[in-house]
PDB file of N, CA, C and O in Angstrom:
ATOM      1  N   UNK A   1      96.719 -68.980 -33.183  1.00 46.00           N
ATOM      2  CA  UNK A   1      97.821 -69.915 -33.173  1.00 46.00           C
ATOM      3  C   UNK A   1      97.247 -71.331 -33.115  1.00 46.00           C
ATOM      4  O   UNK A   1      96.217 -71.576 -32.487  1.00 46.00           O
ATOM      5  N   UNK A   2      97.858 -72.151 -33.709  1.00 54.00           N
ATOM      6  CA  UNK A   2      97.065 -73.547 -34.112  1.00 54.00           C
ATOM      7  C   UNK A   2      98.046 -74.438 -32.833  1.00 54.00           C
ATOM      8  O   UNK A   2      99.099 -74.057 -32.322  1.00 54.00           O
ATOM      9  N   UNK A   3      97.476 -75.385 -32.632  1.00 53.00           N
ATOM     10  CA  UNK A   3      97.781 -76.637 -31.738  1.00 53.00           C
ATOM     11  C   UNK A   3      99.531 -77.040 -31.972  1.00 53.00           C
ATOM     12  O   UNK A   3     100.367 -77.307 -31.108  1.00 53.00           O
ATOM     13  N   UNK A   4      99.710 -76.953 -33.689  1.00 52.00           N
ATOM     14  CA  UNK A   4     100.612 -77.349 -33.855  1.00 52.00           C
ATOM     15  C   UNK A   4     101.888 -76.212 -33.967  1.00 52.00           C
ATOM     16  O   UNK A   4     102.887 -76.481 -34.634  1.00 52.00           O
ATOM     17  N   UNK A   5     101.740 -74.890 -33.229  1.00 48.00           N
ATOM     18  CA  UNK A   5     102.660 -73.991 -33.477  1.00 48.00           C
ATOM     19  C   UNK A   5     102.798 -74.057 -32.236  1.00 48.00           C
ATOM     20  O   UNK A   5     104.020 -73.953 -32.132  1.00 48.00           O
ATOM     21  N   UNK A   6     102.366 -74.166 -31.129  1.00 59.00           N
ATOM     22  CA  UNK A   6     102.485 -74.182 -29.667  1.00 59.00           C
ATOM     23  C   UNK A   6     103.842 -74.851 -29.798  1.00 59.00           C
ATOM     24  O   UNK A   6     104.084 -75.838 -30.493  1.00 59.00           O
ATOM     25  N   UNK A   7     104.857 -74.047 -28.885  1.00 62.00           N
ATOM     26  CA  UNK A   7     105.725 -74.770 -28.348  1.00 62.00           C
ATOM     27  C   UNK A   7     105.456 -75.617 -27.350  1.00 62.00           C
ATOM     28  O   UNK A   7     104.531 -75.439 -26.558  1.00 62.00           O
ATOM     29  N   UNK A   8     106.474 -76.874 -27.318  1.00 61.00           N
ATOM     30  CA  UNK A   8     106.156 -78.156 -26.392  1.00 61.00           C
ATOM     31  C   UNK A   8     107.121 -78.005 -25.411  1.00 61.00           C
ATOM     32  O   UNK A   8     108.101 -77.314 -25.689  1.00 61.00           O
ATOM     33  N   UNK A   9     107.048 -78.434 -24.494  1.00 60.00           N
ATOM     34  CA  UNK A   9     108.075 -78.128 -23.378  1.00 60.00           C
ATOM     35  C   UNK A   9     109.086 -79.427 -23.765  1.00 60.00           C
ATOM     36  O   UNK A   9     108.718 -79.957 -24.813  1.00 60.00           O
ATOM     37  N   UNK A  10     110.052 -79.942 -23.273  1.00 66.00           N
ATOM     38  CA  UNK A  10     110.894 -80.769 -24.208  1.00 66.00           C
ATOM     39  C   UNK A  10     111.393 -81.886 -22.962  1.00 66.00           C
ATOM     40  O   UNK A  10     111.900 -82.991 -23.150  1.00 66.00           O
ATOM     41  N   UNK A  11     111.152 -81.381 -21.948  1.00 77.00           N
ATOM     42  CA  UNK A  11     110.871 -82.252 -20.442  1.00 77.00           C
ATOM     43  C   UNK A  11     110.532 -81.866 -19.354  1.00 77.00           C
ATOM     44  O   UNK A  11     110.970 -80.802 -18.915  1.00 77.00           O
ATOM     45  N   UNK A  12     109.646 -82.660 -18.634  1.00 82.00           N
ATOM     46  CA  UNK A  12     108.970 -83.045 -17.559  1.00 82.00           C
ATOM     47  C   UNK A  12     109.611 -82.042 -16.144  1.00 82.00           C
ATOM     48  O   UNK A  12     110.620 -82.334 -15.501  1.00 82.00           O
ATOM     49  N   UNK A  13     108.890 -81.059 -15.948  1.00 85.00           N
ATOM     50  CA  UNK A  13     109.403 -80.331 -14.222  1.00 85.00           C
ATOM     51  C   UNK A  13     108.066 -80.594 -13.131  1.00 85.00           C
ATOM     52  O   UNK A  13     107.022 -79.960 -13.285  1.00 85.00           O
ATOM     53  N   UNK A  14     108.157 -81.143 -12.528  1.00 88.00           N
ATOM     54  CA  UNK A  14     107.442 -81.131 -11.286  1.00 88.00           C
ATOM     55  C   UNK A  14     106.689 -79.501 -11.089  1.00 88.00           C
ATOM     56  O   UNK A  14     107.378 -78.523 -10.798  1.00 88.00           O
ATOM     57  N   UNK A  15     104.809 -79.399 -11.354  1.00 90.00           N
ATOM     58  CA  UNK A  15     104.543 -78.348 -11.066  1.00 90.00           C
ATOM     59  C   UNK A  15     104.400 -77.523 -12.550  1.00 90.00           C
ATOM     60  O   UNK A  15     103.766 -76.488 -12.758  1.00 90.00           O
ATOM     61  N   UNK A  16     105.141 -78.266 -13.437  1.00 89.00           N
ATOM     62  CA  UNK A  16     104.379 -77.662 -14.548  1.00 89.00           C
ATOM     63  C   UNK A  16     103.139 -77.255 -15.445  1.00 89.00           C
ATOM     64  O   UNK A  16     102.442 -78.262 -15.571  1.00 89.00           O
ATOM     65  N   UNK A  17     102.702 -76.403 -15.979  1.00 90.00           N
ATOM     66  CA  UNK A  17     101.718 -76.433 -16.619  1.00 90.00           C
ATOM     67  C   UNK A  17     101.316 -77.601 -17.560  1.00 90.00           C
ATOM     68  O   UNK A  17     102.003 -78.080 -18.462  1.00 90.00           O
ATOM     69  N   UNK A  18     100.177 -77.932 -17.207  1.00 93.00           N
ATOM     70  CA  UNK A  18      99.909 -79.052 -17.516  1.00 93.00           C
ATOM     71  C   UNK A  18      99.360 -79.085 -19.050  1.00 93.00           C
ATOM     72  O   UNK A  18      99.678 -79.871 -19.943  1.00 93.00           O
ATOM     73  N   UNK A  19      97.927 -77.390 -19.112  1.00 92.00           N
ATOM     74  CA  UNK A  19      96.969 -77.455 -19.932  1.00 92.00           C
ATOM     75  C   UNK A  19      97.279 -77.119 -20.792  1.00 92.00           C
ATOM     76  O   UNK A  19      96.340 -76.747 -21.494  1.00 92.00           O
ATOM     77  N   UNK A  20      98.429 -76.990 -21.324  1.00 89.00           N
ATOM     78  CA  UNK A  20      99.133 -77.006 -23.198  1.00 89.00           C
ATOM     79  C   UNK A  20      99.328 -78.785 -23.882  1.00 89.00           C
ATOM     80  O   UNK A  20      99.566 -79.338 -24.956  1.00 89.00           O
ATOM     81  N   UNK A  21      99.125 -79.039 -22.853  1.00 91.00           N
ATOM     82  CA  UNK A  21      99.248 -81.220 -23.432  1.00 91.00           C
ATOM     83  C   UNK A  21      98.669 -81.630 -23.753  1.00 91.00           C
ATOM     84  O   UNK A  21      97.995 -81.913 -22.762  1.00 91.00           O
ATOM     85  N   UNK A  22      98.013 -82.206 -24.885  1.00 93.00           N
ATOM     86  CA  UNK A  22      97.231 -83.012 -25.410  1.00 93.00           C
ATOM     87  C   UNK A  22      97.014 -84.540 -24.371  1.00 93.00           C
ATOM     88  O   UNK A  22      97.363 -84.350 -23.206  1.00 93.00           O
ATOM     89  N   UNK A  23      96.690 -85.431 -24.561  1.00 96.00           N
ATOM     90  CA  UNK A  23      95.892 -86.335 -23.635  1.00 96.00           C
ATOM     91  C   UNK A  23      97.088 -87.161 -24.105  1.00 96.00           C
ATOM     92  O   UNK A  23      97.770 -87.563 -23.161  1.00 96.00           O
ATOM     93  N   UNK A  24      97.418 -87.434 -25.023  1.00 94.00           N
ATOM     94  CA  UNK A  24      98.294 -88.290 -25.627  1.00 94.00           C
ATOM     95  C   UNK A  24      99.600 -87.935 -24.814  1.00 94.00           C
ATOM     96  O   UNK A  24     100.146 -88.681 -24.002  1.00 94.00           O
ATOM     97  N   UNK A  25      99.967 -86.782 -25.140  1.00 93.00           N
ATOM     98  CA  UNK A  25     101.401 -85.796 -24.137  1.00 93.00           C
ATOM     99  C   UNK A  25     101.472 -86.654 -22.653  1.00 93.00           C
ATOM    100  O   UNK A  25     102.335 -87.443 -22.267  1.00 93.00           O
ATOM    101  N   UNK A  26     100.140 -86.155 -21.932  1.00 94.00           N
ATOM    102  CA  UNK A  26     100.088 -86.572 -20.566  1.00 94.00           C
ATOM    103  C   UNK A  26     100.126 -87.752 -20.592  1.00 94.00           C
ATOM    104  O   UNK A  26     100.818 -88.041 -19.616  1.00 94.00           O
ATOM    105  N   UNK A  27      99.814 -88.707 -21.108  1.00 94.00           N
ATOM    106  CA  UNK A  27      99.721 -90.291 -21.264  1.00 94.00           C
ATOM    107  C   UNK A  27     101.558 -90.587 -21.364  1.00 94.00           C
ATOM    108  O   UNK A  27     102.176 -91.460 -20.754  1.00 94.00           O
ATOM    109  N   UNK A  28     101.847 -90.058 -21.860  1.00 92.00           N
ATOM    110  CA  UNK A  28     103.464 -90.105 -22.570  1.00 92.00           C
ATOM    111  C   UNK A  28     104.413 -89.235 -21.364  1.00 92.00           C
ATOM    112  O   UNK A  28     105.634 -89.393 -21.352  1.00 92.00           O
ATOM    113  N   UNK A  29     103.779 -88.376 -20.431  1.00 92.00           N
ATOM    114  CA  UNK A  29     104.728 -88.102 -19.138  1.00 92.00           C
ATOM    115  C   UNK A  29     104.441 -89.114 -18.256  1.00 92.00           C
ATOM    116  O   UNK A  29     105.301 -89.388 -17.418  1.00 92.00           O
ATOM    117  N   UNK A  30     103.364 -89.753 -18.274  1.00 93.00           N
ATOM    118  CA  UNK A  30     103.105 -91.222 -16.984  1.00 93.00           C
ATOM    119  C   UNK A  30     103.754 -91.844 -17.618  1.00 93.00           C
ATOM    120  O   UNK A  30     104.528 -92.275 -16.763  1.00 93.00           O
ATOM    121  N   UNK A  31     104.016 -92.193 -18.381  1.00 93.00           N
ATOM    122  CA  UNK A  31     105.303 -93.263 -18.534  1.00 93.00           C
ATOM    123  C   UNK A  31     106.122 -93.001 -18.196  1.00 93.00           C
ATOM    124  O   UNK A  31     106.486 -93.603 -17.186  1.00 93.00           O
ATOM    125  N   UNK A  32     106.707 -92.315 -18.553  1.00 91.00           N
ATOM    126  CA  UNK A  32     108.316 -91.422 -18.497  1.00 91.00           C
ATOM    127  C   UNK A  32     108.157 -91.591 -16.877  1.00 91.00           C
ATOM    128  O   UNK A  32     108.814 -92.537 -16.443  1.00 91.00           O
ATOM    129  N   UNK A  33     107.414 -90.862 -15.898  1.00 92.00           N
ATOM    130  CA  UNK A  33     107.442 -90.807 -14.468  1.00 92.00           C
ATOM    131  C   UNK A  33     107.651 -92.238 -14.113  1.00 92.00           C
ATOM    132  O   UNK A  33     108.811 -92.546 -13.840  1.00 92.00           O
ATOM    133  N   UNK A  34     106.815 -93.095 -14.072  1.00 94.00           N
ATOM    134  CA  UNK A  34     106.799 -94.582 -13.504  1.00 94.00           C
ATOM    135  C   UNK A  34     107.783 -95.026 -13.881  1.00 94.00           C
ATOM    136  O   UNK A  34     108.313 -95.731 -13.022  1.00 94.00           O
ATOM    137  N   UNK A  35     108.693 -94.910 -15.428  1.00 93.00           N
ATOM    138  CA  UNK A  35     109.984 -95.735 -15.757  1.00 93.00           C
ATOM    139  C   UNK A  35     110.484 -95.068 -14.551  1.00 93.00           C
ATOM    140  O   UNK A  35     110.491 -95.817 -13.573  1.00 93.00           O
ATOM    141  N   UNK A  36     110.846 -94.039 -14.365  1.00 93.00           N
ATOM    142  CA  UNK A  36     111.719 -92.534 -13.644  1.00 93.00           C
ATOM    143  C   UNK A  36     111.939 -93.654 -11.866  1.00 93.00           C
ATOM    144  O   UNK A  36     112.836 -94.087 -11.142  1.00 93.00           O
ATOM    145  N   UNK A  37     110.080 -93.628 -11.987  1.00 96.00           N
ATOM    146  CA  UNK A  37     110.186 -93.849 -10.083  1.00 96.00           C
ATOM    147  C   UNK A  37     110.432 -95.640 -10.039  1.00 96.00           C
ATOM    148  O   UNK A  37     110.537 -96.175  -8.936  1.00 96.00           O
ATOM    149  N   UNK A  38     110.507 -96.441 -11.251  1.00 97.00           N
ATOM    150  CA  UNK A  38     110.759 -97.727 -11.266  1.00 97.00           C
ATOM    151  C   UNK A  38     112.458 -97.586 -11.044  1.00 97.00           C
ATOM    152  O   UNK A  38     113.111 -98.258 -10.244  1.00 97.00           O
ATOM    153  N   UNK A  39     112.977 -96.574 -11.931  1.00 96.00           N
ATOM    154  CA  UNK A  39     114.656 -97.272 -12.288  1.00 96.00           C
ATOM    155  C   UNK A  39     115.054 -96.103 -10.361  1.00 96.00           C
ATOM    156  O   UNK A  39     116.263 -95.981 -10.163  1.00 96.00           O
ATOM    157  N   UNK A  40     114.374 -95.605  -9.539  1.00 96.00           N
ATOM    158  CA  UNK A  40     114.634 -95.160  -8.312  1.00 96.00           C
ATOM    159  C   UNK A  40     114.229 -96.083  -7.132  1.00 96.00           C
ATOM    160  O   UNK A  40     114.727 -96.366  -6.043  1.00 96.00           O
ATOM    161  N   UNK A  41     113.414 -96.335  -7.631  1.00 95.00           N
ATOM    162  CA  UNK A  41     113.365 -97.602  -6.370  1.00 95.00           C
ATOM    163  C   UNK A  41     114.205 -99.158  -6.765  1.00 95.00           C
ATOM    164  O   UNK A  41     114.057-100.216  -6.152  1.00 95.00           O
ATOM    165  N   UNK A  42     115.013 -98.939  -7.844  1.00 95.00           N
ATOM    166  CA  UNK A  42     115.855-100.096  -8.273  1.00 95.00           C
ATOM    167  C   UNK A  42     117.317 -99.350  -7.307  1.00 95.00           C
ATOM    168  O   UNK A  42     117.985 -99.786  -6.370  1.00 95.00           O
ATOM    169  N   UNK A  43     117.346 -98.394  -7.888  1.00 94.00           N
ATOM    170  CA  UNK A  43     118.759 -97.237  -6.886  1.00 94.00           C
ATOM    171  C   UNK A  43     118.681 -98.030  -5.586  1.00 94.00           C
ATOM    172  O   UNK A  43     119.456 -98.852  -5.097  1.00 94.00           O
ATOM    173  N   UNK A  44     117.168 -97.392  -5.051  1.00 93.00           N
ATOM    174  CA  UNK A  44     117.483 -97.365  -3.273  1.00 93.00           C
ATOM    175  C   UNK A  44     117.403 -99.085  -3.498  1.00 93.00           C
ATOM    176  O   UNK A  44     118.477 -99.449  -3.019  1.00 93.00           O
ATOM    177  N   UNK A  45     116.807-100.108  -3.896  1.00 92.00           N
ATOM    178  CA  UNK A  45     117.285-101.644  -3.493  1.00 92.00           C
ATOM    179  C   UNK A  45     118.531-101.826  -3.681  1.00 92.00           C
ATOM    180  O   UNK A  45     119.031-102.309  -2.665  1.00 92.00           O
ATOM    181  N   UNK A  46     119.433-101.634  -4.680  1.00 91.00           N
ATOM    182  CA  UNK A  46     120.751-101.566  -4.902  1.00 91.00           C
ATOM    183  C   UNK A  46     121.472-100.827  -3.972  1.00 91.00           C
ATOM    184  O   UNK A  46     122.535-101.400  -3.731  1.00 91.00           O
ATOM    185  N   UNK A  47     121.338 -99.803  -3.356  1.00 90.00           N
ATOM    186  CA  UNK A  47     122.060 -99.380  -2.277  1.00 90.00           C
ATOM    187  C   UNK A  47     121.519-100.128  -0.925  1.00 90.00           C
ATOM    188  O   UNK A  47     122.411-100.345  -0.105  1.00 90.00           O
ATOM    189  N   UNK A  48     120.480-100.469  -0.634  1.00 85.00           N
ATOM    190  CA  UNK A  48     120.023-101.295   0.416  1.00 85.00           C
ATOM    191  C   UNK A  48     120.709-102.851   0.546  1.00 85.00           C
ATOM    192  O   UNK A  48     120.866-103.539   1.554  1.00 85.00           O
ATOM    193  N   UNK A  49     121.017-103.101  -0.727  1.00 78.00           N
ATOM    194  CA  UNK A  49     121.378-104.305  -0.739  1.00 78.00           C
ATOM    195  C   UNK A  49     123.459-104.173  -0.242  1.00 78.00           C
ATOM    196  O   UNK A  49     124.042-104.766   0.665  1.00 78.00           O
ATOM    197  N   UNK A  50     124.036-103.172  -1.279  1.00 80.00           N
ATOM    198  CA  UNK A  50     125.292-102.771  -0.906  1.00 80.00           C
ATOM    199  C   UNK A  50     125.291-102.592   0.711  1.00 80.00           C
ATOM    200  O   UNK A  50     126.208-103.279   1.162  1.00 80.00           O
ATOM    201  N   UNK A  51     124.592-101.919   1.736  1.00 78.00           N
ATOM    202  CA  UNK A  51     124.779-101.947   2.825  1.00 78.00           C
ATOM    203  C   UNK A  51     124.818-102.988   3.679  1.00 78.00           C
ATOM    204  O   UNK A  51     125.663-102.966   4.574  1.00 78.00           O
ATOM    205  N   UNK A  52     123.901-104.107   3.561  1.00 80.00           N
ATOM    206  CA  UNK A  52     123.663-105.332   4.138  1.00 80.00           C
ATOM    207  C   UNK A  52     124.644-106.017   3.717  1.00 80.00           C
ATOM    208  O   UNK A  52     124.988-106.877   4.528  1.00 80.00           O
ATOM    209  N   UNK A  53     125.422-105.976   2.477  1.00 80.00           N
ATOM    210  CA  UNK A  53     126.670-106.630   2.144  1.00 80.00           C
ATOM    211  C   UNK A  53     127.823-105.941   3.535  1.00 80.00           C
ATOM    212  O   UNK A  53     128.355-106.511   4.488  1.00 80.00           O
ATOM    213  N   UNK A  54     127.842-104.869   3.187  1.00 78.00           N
ATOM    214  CA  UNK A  54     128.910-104.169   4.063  1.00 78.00           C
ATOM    215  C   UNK A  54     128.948-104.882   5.804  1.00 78.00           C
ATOM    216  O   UNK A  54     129.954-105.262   6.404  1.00 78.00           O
ATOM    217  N   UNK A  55     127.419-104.890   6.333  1.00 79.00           N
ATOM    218  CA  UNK A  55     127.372-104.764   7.110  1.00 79.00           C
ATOM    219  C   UNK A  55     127.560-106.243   7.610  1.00 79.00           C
ATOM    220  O   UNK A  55     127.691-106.644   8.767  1.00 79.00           O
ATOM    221  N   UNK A  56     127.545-106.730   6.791  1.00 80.00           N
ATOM    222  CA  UNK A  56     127.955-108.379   7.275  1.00 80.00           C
ATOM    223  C   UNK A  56     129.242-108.662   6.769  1.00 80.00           C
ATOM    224  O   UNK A  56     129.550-109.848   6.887  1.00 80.00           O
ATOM    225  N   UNK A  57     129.991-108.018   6.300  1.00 81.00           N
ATOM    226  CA  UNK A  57     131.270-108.020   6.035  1.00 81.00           C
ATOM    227  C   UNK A  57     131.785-107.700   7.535  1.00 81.00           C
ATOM    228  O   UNK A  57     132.397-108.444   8.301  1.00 81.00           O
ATOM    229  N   UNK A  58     131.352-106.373   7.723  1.00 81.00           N
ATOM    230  CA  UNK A  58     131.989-106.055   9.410  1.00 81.00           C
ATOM    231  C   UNK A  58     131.632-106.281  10.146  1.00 81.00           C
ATOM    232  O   UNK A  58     132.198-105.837  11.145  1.00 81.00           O
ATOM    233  N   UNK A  59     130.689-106.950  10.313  1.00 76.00           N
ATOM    234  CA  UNK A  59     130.057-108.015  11.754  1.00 76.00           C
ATOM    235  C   UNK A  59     130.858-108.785  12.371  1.00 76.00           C
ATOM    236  O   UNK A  59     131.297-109.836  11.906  1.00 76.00           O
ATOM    237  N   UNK A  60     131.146-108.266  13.611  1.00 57.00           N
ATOM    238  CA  UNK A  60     132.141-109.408  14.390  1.00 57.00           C
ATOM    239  C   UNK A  60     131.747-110.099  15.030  1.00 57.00           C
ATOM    240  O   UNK A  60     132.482-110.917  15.584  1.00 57.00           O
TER     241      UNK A  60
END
């Protein structure tokens, strides 16, 4: 079976087999992860920030 008949997995699971990926593949899931853990630590500031709103709203 040639390189190019291998099925590709079609997204990223935590714990997956890694050694069917070409170098290029793995280069191309670190992105994908860092956008992933960039647009999550944008979440938790955006909810960090919604709370400190709240919480000075109800500050008496």
């Amino acid at each position: 079976m040639e390189e190019e008949d291998r099925k590709r997995p079609s997204s990223h699971e935590v714990g997956m087999a890694l050694d069917v990926l070409s170098v290029e593949e793995l280069q191309d899931r670190i992105a994908l992860l860092e956008g992933e853990i960039a647009r999550i630590k944008a979440a938790i500031a955006a909810k960090g920030d919604s709370r400190r709103a709240a919480e000075a709203a109800f500050k008496i």
